[in-house]
Coordinates of C-alpha atoms in Angstrom, one line a residue:
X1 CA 63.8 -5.1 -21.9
X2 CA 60.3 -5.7 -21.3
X3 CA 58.5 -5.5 -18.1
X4 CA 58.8 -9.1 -16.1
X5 CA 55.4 -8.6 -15.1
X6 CA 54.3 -8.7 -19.3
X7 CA 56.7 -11.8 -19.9
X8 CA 55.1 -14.1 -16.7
X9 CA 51.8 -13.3 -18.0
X10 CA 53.3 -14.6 -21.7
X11 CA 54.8 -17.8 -20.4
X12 CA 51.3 -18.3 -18.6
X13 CA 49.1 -17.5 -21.4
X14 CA 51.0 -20.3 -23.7
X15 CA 51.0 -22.5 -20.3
X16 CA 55.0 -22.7 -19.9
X17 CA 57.5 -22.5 -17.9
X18 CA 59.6 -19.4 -17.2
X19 CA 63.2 -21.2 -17.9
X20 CA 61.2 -22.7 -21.6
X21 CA 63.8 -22.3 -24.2
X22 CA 62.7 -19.9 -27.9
X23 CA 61.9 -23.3 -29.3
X24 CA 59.3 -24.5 -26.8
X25 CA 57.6 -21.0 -26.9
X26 CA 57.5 -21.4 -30.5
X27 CA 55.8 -25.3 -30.5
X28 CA 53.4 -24.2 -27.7
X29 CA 52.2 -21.0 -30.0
X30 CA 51.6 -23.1 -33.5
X31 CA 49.6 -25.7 -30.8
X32 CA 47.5 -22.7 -29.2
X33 CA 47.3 -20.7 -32.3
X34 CA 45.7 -23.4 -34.0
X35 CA 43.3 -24.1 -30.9
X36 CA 42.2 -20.9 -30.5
X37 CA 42.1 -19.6 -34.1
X38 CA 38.6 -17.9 -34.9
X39 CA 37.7 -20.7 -37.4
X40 CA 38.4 -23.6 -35.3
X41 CA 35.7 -22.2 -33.3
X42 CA 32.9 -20.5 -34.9
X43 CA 30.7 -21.2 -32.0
X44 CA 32.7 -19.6 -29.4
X45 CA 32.5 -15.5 -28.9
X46 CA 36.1 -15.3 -27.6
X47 CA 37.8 -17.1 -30.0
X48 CA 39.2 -13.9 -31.8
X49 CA 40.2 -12.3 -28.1
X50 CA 41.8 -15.4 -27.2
X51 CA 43.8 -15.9 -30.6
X52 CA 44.9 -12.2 -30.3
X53 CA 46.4 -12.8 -27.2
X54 CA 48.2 -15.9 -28.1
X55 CA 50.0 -13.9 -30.3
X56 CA 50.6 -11.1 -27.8
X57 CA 52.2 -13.7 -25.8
X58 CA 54.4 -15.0 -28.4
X59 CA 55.6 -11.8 -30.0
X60 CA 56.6 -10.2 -25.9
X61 CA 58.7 -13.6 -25.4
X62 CA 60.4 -14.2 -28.7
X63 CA 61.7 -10.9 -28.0
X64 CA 62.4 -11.2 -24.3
X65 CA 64.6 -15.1 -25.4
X66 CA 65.7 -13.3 -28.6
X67 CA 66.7 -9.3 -28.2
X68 CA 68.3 -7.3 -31.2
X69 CA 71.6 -6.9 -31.4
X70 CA 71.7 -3.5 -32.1
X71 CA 69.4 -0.5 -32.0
X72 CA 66.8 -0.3 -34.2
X73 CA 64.7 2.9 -35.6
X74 CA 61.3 2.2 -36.3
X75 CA 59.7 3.7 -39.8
X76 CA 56.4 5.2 -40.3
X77 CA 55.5 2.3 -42.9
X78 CA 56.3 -0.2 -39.6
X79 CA 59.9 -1.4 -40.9
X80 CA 63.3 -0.9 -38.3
X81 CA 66.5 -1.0 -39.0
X82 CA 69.7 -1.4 -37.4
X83 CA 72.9 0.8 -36.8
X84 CA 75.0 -1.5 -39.4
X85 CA 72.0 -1.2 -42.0
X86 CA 71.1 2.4 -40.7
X87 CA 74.8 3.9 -42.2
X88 CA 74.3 7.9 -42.3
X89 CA 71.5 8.2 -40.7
X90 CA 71.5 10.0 -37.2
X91 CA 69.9 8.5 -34.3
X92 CA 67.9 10.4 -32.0
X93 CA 68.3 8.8 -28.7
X94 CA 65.3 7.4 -28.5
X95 CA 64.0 4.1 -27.3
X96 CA 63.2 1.9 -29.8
X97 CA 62.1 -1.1 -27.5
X98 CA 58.9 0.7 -26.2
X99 CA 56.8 -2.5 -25.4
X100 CA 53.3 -0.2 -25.1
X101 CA 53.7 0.6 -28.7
X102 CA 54.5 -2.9 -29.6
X103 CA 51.4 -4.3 -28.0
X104 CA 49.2 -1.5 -29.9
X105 CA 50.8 -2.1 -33.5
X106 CA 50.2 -5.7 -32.8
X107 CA 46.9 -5.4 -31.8
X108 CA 46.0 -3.0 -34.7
X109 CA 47.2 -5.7 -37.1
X110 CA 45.7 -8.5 -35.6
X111 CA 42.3 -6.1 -35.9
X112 CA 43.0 -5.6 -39.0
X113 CA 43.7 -9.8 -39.5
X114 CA 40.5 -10.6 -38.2
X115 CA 38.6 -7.7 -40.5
X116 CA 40.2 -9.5 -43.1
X117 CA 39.0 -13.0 -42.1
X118 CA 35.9 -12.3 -41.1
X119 CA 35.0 -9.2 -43.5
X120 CA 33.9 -6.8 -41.0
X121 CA 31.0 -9.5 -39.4
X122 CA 30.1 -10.3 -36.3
X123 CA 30.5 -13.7 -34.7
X124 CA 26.8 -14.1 -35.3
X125 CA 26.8 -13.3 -38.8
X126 CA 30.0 -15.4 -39.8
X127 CA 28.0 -18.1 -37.8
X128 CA 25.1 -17.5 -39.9
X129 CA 27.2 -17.6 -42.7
X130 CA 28.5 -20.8 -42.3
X131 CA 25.4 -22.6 -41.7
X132 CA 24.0 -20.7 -44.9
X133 CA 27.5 -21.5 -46.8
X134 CA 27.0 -25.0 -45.6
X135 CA 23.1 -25.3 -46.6
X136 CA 24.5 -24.5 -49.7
X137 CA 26.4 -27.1 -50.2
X138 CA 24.2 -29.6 -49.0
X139 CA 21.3 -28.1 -51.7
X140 CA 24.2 -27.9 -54.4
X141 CA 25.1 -31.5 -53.5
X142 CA 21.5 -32.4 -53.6
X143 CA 20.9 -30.7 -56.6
X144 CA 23.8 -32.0 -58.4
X145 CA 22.4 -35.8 -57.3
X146 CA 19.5 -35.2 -58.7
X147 CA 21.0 -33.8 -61.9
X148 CA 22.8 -37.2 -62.0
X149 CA 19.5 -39.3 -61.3
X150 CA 18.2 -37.6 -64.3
X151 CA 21.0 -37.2 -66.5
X152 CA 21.0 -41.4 -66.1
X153 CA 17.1 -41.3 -66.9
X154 CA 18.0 -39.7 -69.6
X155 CA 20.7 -41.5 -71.0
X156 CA 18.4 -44.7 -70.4
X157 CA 15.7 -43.1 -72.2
X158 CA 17.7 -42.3 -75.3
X159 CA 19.7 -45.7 -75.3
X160 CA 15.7 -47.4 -74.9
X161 CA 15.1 -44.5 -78.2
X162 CA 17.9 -46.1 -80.1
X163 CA 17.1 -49.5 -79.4
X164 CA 13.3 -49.2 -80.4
X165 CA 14.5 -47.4 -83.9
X166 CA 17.1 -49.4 -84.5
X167 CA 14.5 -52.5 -84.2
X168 CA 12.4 -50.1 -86.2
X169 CA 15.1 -49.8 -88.7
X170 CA 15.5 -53.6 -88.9
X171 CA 11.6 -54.4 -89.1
X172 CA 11.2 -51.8 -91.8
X173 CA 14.1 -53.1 -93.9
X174 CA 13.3 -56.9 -93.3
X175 CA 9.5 -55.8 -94.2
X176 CA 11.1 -54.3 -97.8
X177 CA 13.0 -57.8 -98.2
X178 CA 10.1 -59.4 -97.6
X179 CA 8.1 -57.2 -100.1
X180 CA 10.8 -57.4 -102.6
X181 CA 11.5 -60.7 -102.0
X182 CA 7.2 -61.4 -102.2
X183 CA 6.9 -58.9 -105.8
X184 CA 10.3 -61.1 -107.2
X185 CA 8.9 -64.3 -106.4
X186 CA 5.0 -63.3 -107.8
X187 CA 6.8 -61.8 -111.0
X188 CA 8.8 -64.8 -111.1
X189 CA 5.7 -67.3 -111.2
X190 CA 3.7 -64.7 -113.4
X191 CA 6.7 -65.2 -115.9
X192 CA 6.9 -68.7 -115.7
X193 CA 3.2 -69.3 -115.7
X194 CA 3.5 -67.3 -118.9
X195 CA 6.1 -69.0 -120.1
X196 CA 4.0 -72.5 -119.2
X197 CA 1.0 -71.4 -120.8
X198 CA 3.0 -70.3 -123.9
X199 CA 4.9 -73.7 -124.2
X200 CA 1.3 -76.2 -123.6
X201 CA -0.3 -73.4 -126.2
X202 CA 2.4 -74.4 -128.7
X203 CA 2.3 -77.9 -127.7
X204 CA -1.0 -78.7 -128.1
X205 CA -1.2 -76.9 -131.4
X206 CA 1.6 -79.0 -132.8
X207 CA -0.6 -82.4 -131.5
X208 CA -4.1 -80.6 -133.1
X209 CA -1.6 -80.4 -136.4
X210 CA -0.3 -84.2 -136.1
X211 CA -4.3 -85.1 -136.0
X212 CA -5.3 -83.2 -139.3
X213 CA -2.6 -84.6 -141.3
X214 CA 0.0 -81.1 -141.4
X215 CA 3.0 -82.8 -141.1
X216 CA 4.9 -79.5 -142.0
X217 CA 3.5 -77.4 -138.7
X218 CA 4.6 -80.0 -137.1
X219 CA 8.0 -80.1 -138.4
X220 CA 7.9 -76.0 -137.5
X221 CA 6.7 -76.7 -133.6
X222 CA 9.5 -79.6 -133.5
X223 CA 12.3 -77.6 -135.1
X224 CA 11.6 -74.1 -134.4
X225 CA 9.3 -74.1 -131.4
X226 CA 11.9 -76.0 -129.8
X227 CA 8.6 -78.9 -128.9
X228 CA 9.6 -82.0 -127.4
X229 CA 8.1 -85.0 -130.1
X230 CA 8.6 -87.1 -127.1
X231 CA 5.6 -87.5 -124.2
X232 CA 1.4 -86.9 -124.4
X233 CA 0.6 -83.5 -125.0
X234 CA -0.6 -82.2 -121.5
X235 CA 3.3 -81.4 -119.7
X236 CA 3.5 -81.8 -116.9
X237 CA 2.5 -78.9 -114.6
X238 CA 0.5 -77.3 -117.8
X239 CA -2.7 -79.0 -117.4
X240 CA -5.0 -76.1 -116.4
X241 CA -3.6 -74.4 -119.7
X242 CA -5.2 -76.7 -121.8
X243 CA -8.8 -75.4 -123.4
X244 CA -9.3 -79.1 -124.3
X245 CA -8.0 -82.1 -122.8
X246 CA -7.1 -85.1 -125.3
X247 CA -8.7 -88.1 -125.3
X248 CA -5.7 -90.4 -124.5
X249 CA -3.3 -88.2 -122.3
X250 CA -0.3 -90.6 -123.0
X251 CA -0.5 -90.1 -127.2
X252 CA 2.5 -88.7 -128.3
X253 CA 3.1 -87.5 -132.2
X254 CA 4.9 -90.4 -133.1
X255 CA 1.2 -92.2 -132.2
X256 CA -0.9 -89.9 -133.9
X257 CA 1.7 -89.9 -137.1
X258 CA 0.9 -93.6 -137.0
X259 CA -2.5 -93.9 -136.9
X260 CA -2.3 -91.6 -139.6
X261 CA -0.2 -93.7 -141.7
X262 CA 2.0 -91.0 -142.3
X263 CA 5.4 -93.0 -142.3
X264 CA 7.5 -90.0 -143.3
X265 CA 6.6 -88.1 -139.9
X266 CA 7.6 -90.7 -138.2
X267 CA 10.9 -91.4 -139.6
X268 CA 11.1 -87.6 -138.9
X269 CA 10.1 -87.6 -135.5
X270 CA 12.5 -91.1 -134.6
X271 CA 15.3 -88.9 -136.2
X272 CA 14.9 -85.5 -133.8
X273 CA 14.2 -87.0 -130.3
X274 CA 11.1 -88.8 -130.2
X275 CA 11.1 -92.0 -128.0
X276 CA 9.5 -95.3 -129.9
X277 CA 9.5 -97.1 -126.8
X278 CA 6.6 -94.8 -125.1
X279 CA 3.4 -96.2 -124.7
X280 CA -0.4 -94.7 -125.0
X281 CA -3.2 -95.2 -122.7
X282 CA -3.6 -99.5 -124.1
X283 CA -0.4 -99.7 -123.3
X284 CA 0.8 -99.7 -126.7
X285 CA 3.5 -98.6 -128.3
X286 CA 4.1 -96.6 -132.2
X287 CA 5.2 -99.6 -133.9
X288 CA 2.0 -102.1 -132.0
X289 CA -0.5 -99.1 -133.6
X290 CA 1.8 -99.6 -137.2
X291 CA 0.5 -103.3 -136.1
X292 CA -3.2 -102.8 -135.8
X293 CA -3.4 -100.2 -138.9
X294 CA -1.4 -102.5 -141.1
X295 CA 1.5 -99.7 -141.7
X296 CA 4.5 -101.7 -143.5
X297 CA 6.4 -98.8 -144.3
X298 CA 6.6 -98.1 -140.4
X299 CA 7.0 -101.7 -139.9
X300 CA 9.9 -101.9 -141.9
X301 CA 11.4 -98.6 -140.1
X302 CA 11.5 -100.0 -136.6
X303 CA 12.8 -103.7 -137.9
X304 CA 15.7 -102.1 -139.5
X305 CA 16.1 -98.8 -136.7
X306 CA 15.7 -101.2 -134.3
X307 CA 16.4 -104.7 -135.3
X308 CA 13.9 -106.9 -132.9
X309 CA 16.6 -109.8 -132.1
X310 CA 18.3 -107.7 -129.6
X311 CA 16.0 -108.0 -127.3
X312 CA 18.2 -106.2 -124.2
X313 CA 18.1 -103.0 -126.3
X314 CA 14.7 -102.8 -127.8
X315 CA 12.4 -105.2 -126.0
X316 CA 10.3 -102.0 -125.1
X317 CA 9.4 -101.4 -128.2
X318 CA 8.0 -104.5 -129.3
X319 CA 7.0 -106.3 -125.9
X320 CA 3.6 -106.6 -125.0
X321 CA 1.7 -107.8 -121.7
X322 CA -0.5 -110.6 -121.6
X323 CA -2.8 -111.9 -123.1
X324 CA -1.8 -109.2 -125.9
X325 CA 0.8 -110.5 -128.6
X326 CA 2.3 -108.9 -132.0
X327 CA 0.6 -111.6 -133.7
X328 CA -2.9 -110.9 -132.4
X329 CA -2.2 -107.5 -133.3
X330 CA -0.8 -108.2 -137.0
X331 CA -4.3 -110.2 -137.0
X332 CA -6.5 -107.2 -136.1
X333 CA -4.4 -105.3 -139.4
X334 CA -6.4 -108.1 -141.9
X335 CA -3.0 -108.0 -143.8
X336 CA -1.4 -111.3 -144.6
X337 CA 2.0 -109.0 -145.5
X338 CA 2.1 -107.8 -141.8
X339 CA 1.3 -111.2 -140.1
X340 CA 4.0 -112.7 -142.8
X341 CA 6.4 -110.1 -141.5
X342 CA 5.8 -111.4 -137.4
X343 CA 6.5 -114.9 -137.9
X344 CA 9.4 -114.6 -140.2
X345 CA 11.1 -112.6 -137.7
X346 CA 10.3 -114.7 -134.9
X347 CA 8.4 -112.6 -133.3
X348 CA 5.4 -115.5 -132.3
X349 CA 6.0 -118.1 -130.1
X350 CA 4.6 -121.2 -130.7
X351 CA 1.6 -120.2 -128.1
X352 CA 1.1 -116.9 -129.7
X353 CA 0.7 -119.2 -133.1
X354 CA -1.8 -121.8 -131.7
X355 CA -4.1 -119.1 -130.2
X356 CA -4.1 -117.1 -133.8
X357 CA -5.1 -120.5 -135.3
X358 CA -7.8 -121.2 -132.7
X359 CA -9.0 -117.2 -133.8
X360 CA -8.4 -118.0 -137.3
X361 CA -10.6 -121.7 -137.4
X362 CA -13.0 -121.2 -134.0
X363 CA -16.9 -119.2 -135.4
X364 CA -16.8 -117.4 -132.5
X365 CA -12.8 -115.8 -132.2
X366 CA -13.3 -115.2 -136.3
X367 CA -16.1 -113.0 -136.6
X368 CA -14.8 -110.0 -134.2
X369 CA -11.6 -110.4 -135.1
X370 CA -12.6 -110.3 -139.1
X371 CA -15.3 -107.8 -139.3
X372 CA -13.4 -106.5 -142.6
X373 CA -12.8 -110.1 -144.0
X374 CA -15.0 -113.3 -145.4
X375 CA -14.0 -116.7 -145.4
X376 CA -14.0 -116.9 -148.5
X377 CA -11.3 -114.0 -149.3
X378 CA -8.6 -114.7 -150.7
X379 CA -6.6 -112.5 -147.9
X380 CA -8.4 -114.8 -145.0
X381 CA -7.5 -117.9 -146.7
X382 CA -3.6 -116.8 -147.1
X383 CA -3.5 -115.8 -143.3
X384 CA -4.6 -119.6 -142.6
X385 CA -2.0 -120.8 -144.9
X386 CA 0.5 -119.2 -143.2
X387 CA -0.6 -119.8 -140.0
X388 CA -0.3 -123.7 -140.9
X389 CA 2.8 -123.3 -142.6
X390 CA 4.4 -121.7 -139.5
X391 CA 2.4 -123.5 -136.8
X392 CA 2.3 -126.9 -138.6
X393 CA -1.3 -127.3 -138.3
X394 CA -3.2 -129.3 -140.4
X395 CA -6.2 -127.7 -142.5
X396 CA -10.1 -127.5 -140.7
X397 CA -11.9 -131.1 -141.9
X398 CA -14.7 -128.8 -143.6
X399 CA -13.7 -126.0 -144.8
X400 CA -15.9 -123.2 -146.8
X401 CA -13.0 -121.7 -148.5
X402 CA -11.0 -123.3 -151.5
X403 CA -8.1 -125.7 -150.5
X404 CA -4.8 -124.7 -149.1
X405 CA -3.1 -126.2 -151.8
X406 CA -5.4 -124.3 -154.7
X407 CA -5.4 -121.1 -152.0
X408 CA -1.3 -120.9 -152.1
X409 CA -1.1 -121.2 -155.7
X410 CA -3.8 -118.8 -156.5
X411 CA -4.3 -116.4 -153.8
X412 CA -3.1 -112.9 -155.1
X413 CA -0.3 -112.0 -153.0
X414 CA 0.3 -107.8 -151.9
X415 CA 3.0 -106.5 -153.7
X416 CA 5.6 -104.5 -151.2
X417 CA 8.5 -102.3 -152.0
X418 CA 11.1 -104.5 -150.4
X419 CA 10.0 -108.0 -151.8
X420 CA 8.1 -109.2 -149.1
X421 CA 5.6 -110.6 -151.2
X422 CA 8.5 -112.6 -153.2
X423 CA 10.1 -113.6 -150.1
X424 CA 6.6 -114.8 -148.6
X425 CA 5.6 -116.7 -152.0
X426 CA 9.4 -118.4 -151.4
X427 CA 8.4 -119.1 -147.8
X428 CA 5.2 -120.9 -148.5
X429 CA 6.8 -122.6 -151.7
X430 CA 9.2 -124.2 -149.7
X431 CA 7.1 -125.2 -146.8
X432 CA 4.4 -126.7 -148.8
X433 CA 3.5 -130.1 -148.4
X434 CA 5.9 -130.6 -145.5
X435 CA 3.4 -129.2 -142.6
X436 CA 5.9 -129.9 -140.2
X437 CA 6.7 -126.8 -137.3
X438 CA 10.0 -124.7 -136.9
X439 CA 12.5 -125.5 -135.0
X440 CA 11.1 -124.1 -131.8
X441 CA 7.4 -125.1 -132.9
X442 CA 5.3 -127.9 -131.8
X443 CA 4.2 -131.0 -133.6
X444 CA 1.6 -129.7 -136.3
X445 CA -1.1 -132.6 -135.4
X446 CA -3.6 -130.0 -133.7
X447 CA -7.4 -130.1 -134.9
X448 CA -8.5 -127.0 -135.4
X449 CA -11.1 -127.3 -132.5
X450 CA -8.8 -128.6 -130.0
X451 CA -6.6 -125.9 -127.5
X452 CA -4.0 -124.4 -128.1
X453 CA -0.6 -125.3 -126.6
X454 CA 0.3 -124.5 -123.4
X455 CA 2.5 -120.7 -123.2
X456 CA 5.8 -121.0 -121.8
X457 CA 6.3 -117.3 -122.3
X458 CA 2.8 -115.9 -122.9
X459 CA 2.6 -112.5 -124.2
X460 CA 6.7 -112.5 -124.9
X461 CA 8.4 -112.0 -128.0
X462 CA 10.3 -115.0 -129.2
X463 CA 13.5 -115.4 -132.1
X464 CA 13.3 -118.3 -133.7
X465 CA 17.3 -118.4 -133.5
X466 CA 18.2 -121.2 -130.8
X467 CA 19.3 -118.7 -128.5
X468 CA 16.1 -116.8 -128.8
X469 CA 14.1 -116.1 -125.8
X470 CA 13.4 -112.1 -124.8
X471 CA 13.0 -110.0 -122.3
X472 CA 12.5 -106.7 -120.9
X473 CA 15.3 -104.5 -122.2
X474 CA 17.9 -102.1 -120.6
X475 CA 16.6 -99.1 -122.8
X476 CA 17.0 -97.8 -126.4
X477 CA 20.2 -97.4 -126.8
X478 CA 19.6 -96.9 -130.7
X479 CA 22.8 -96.2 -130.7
X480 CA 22.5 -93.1 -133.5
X481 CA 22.1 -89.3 -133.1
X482 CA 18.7 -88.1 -132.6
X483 CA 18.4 -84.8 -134.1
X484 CA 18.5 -81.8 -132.0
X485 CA 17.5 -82.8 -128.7
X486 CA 14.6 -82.9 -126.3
X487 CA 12.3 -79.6 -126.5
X488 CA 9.1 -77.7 -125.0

């Protein structure tokens, strides 16, 4: 048993009772072990002394509640055991229960505890250790902020980095688009400018052609050099290709053909694409210059290509604006064939008729109009005649020229490959003597000084069929094939 004197001092230092049960004794230790430990209080100097002692306390009453059963023999290495583990071995008769030695062994090991703990320091350098172990954490905390700040800056800098080249990236390809795109587009209008300036250089060789008479480069720059035979020669778009502009920007090769009288280029041209219903500068079309130039071949092409009595189809080729007819034009040819051809198609109205007389007997209308002819020709006295014949006029009171009579029955009359000349000789055969108008003419009792009758359709081309009357038409509508198509 241990001293009483040792045990009241153990129930003091835990601050118990003497009657407190193992249990209590064991609560109250864990409460003041914790309290007092040496790291609970690093500012206190008697921590350790105090902790020590709390254990003192605890060891002398756990075993004054809780004795051995048995005795016990203590081993150098600080083990016991008891009689029923200690079988064979003798006992000495000793005390094993010396509380002295107890109290030193525990205090060596609680030495030995706090050397551990504390690593052989002082209170004042375990203190200083703390406050160095803790102002290392506060500059590894601080540092390891500051390693955040800048690994943020950082990551912001290279996410700015990316953005910029990626905007770089984008600039510099929209910039090669843009240059590609530019060098295609400037290639592109180099080619086509080439390809403009190639076409009007063909183009206006094939019109130079038309205008000397080679029908056959012609032919070659319509069939081969793919040249449209329709429009002026200037395309459009091609006029600063042109070394030298034409005089009439509106002449087309079927109007050059025709002032050249060549009928066979124009029967060419009508057959591959060329359009007789264009119109030059005087507003005039192929078949009004076949007119003026006296052309009956050409005549004859467009009356049986394009047969002048249906006026909704073809009235652009043969309508003219006032105070322009085909008969004023078939006058300005000095051919009685081609004014014979007008009126027996109908092709003069009655007005049209009275102004060609008032041309035909007035001094002034008849010496402009008949620079080429006397009054005395036989070709000016068979225009009158037929002019009287159609128009029913009566003959001028004094005339210088033979008489109509002696004029119809002598007057040479042109021969032409279709009979015309016959069919006119039957005309005024038959209508001599009567001098009485058409159907849709006036009376014939005009003087040859007096005015004209007054147009009901000035300017218009006229049938002398009942149903007769013209007007602007819905197109060509030729209703044949035209060769190989529109061109350069």
């Amino acid at each position: 048993m241990v001293k009483h004197s040792s045990v009241a001092e153990a129930y003091a230092t835990l601050g118990l009772q003497e009657d407190a049960t193992l249990e209590e004794v064991k609560s109250a230790y864990r409460q003041h072990a914790l309290r007092t430990h040496p790291d609970k209080n690093p500012d206190n100097a008697d921590a350790t002394a105090q902790f020590q002692a709390v254990g003192e306390a605890y060891t002398v009453l756990q075993r004054h509640l809780n004795p051995p059963t048995g005795p016990r023999r203590m081993f150098p290495w600080g083990s016991s055991m008891s009689d029923e583990e200690n079988d064979g071995y003798e006992d000495n008769g000793e005390d094993p229960y010396d509380s002295e030695d107890d109290l030193d062994r525990m205090a060596f090991y609680m030495f030995l505890f706090s050397q551990f703990v504390n690593g052989g320091r002082t209170p004042e350098q375990r203190k200083a250790r703390v406050a160095r172990t803790l102002a290392e954490r506060e500059e590894a905390e601080q540092r390891r902020r500051e390693q955040q700040v800048k690994r943020k800056e950082f990551e912001a800098r290279q996410r700015e980095k990316e953005r910029k080249d990626a905007e770089d990236r984008q600039k510099a390809k929209a910039a090669s688009k843009k240059a590609e795109s530019e060098t295609a587009r400037q290639k592109a209008t180099q080619t086509a400018e080439a390809q403009q300036r190639r076409v009007q250089t063909t183009r206006s060789e094939a019109f130079s052609a038309a205008r000397k008479g080679e029908a056959a480069k012609v032919r070659q720059a319509v069939w081969e050099d793919n040249v449209d035979p329709a429009g002026g020669e200037i395309k459009p778009g091609c006029g600063a290709y042109v070394t030298r502009p034409p005089e009439d920007p509106k002449e087309t090769l079927m109007h050059i053909a025709t002032q050249q009288g060549d009928a066979d280029l124009v029967e060419w041209l009508d057959a591959h694409s060329a359009d007789p219903e264009e119109r030059n500068s005087a507003g005039l079309s192929a078949f009004h210059l076949a007119l003026q130039q006296g052309c009956i071949r050409i005549i004859n092409h467009f009356f049986q290509s394009y047969d002048p009595k249906h006026d909704d189809d073809h009235s652009g080729i043969y309508n003219l604006s006032p105070p322009m007819s085909l008969l004023s034009l078939a006058l300005r040819s000095c051919d009685p064939e081609v004014v014979w051809m007008i009126l027996e198609k109908g092709l003069a109205s009655t007005q049209d008729i009275g102004n060609a007389w008032t041309q035909v007997t007035s001094e002034q209308g008849n010496q402009p109009l008949f620079k080429k002819l006397s009054r005395d020709s036989a070709k000016f006295s068979e225009i009158q005649n037929l002019l009287m014949t159609f128009g029913g006029f009566t003959p001028p009171s004094t005339p210088k020229v033979p008489s109509p009579k002696n004029t119809r029955r002598n007057s040479p009359l042109p021969h032409s490959p279709d009979g015309s000349a016959k069919n006119r000789q039957q005309t005024l055969g038959r209508k001599q003597g009567v001098n009485q108008p058409l159907p849709n003419a006036r009376p014939a009792k005009i003087p040859h000084n007096s005015a004209p009758p007054a147009p009901s359709q000035t300017g218009e081309v006229h049938s002398r069929a009942p149903n007769g009357g013209h007007g602007r038409g819905r197109g060509r509508g030729r209703g044949r094939g035209r060769g190989r198509g529109r061109g350069n």
